[in-house]
PDB file of C-alpha atoms in Angstrom:
ATOM      1  CA  MET S 272      34.657  82.925   4.711  1.00  0.00           C
ATOM      2  CA  PRO S 273      35.477  86.121   2.817  1.00  0.00           C
ATOM      3  CA  ALA S 274      34.130  89.296   4.401  1.00  0.00           C
ATOM      4  CA  HIS S 275      32.285  90.338   1.232  1.00  0.00           C
ATOM      5  CA  VAL S 276      30.111  87.190   1.411  1.00  0.00           C
ATOM      6  CA  LEU S 277      28.828  87.831   4.946  1.00  0.00           C
ATOM      7  CA  PRO S 278      26.447  90.722   4.112  1.00  0.00           C
ATOM      8  CA  LEU S 279      24.951  88.663   1.292  1.00  0.00           C
ATOM      9  CA  LEU S 280      24.370  85.673   3.570  1.00  0.00           C
ATOM     10  CA  SER S 281      22.934  87.924   6.247  1.00  0.00           C
ATOM     11  CA  THR S 282      20.460  89.413   3.763  1.00  0.00           C
ATOM     12  CA  GLN S 283      19.413  85.989   2.488  1.00  0.00           C
ATOM     13  CA  MET S 284      18.866  84.682   6.014  1.00  0.00           C
ATOM     14  CA  LYS S 285      16.707  87.657   6.998  1.00  0.00           C
ATOM     15  CA  LYS S 286      13.622  86.791   4.983  1.00  0.00           C
ATOM     16  CA  THR S 287      10.765  88.606   6.571  1.00  0.00           C
ATOM     17  CA  ASN S 288       7.547  86.964   7.612  1.00  0.00           C
ATOM     18  CA  LEU S 289       5.911  88.854   4.751  1.00  0.00           C
ATOM     19  CA  HIS S 290       8.275  87.291   2.206  1.00  0.00           C
ATOM     20  CA  ILE S 291       7.719  83.826   3.650  1.00  0.00           C
ATOM     21  CA  GLU S 292       3.932  84.239   3.668  1.00  0.00           C
ATOM     22  CA  PHE S 293       4.052  85.655   0.128  1.00  0.00           C
ATOM     23  CA  GLU S 294       6.021  82.649  -1.151  1.00  0.00           C
ATOM     24  CA  LYS S 295       3.597  80.228   0.531  1.00  0.00           C
ATOM     25  CA  THR S 296       0.653  82.053  -0.993  1.00  0.00           C
ATOM     26  CA  VAL S 297       2.258  81.967  -4.454  1.00  0.00           C
ATOM     27  CA  ASP S 298       2.633  78.199  -4.040  1.00  0.00           C
ATOM     28  CA  LEU S 299      -1.036  77.978  -3.018  1.00  0.00           C
ATOM     29  CA  VAL S 300      -2.118  79.872  -6.135  1.00  0.00           C
ATOM     30  CA  ASN S 301       0.177  77.866  -8.425  1.00  0.00           C
ATOM     31  CA  ASN S 302      -1.179  74.573  -7.079  1.00  0.00           C
ATOM     32  CA  TYR S 303      -4.837  75.632  -6.939  1.00  0.00           C
ATOM     33  CA  THR S 304      -6.915  73.264  -9.079  1.00  0.00           C
ATOM     34  CA  GLU S 305     -10.254  75.098  -9.278  1.00  0.00           C
ATOM     35  CA  PRO S 306     -10.830  77.783 -11.925  1.00  0.00           C
ATOM     36  CA  ILE S 307      -9.866  81.275 -10.761  1.00  0.00           C
ATOM     37  CA  PRO S 308     -11.884  84.209 -12.153  1.00  0.00           C
ATOM     38  CA  ALA S 309     -10.006  86.211 -14.793  1.00  0.00           C
ATOM     39  CA  ASP S 310     -10.241  89.501 -12.873  1.00  0.00           C
ATOM     40  CA  VAL S 311      -8.644  87.865  -9.825  1.00  0.00           C
ATOM     41  CA  LEU S 312      -5.898  86.302 -11.946  1.00  0.00           C
ATOM     42  CA  LEU S 313      -5.080  89.666 -13.498  1.00  0.00           C
ATOM     43  CA  LYS S 314      -4.797  91.352 -10.112  1.00  0.00           C
ATOM     44  CA  LEU S 315      -2.643  88.503  -8.779  1.00  0.00           C
ATOM     45  CA  TYR S 316      -0.480  88.787 -11.889  1.00  0.00           C
ATOM     46  CA  ALA S 317       0.057  92.517 -11.372  1.00  0.00           C
ATOM     47  CA  TYR S 318       0.774  92.169  -7.643  1.00  0.00           C
ATOM     48  CA  TYR S 319       3.219  89.318  -8.294  1.00  0.00           C
ATOM     49  CA  LYS S 320       5.103  91.238 -10.981  1.00  0.00           C
ATOM     50  CA  ILE S 321       5.386  94.338  -8.773  1.00  0.00           C
ATOM     51  CA  ALA S 322       6.385  92.307  -5.704  1.00  0.00           C
ATOM     52  CA  ASN S 323       9.207  90.792  -7.739  1.00  0.00           C
ATOM     53  CA  ALA S 324      10.121  94.062  -9.504  1.00  0.00           C
ATOM     54  CA  ASN S 325       9.596  92.339 -12.852  1.00  0.00           C
ATOM     55  CA  PHE S 326       8.322  94.879 -15.335  1.00  0.00           C
ATOM     56  CA  ASP S 327       9.028  92.911 -18.506  1.00  0.00           C
ATOM     57  CA  ASN S 328       6.304  93.004 -21.109  1.00  0.00           C
ATOM     58  CA  PRO S 329       3.655  90.293 -20.784  1.00  0.00           C
ATOM     59  CA  GLY S 330       4.719  87.217 -22.722  1.00  0.00           C
ATOM     60  CA  SER S 331       1.445  85.790 -23.981  1.00  0.00           C
ATOM     61  CA  LYS S 332       1.118  84.867 -27.649  1.00  0.00           C
ATOM     62  CA  THR S 333      -2.360  86.423 -27.579  1.00  0.00           C
ATOM     63  CA  PRO S 334      -2.395  90.227 -27.984  1.00  0.00           C
ATOM     64  CA  LEU S 335      -5.674  90.599 -26.078  1.00  0.00           C
ATOM     65  CA  ILE S 336      -4.263  88.775 -23.037  1.00  0.00           C
ATOM     66  CA  ASN S 337      -1.155  90.959 -23.183  1.00  0.00           C
ATOM     67  CA  ALA S 338      -3.384  94.038 -23.217  1.00  0.00           C
ATOM     68  CA  PHE S 339      -5.305  92.880 -20.140  1.00  0.00           C
ATOM     69  CA  LYS S 340      -2.063  92.075 -18.308  1.00  0.00           C
ATOM     70  CA  ALA S 341      -0.530  95.422 -19.250  1.00  0.00           C
ATOM     71  CA  ASN S 342      -3.679  97.190 -18.042  1.00  0.00           C
ATOM     72  CA  ALA S 343      -3.582  95.316 -14.714  1.00  0.00           C
ATOM     73  CA  LEU S 344       0.053  96.359 -14.245  1.00  0.00           C
ATOM     74  CA  PHE S 345      -0.774  99.956 -15.174  1.00  0.00           C
ATOM     75  CA  GLN S 346      -3.556 100.080 -12.575  1.00  0.00           C
ATOM     76  CA  ALA S 347      -1.189  98.926  -9.824  1.00  0.00           C
ATOM     77  CA  LYS S 348       1.902 100.821 -11.018  1.00  0.00           C
ATOM     78  CA  ASN S 349       2.283 103.083  -7.969  1.00  0.00           C
ATOM     79  CA  MET S 350       2.216 100.209  -5.489  1.00  0.00           C
ATOM     80  CA  SER S 351       5.318  99.401  -3.435  1.00  0.00           C
ATOM     81  CA  LYS S 352       6.803  95.905  -3.426  1.00  0.00           C
ATOM     82  CA  LYS S 353       5.680  95.415   0.178  1.00  0.00           C
ATOM     83  CA  LYS S 354       2.117  96.570  -0.548  1.00  0.00           C
ATOM     84  CA  ALA S 355       2.007  94.326  -3.628  1.00  0.00           C
ATOM     85  CA  MET S 356       2.982  91.305  -1.513  1.00  0.00           C
ATOM     86  CA  GLN S 357       0.367  92.179   1.093  1.00  0.00           C
ATOM     87  CA  SER S 358      -2.304  92.696  -1.567  1.00  0.00           C
ATOM     88  CA  TYR S 359      -1.421  89.395  -3.243  1.00  0.00           C
ATOM     89  CA  ILE S 360      -1.747  87.533   0.058  1.00  0.00           C
ATOM     90  CA  GLU S 361      -5.017  89.259   0.973  1.00  0.00           C
ATOM     91  CA  LEU S 362      -6.636  88.663  -2.427  1.00  0.00           C
ATOM     92  CA  ALA S 363      -5.531  85.043  -2.696  1.00  0.00           C
ATOM     93  CA  THR S 364      -6.640  84.305   0.853  1.00  0.00           C
ATOM     94  CA  LYS S 365     -10.022  85.926   0.255  1.00  0.00           C
ATOM     95  CA  GLU S 366     -10.689  84.285  -3.119  1.00  0.00           C
ATOM     96  CA  LEU S 367      -9.072  80.849  -2.840  1.00  0.00           C
ATOM     97  CA  LYS S 368      -9.561  79.604   0.700  1.00  0.00           C
TER      98      LYS S 368
END
């Protein structure tokens, strides 16, 4: 195996417990069948976007929804990726279980 591939494989294999728990929680939220309050969804949206370093503009066809999503992101803008993952897990666990 080429030497330049080894660091990449090592990084991929070193998923932290936080990353694993975050991914499981995202799956829980995505498969949740009961209605989730809008304020909780907006916070989860912001935490998810920050955790994944995805700062693209919201993609809704409804301007009002885009405004709410942009506001949620603005409110959480100074949060680190790690804190965003932790906050996502905590909020989803509190609200959905």
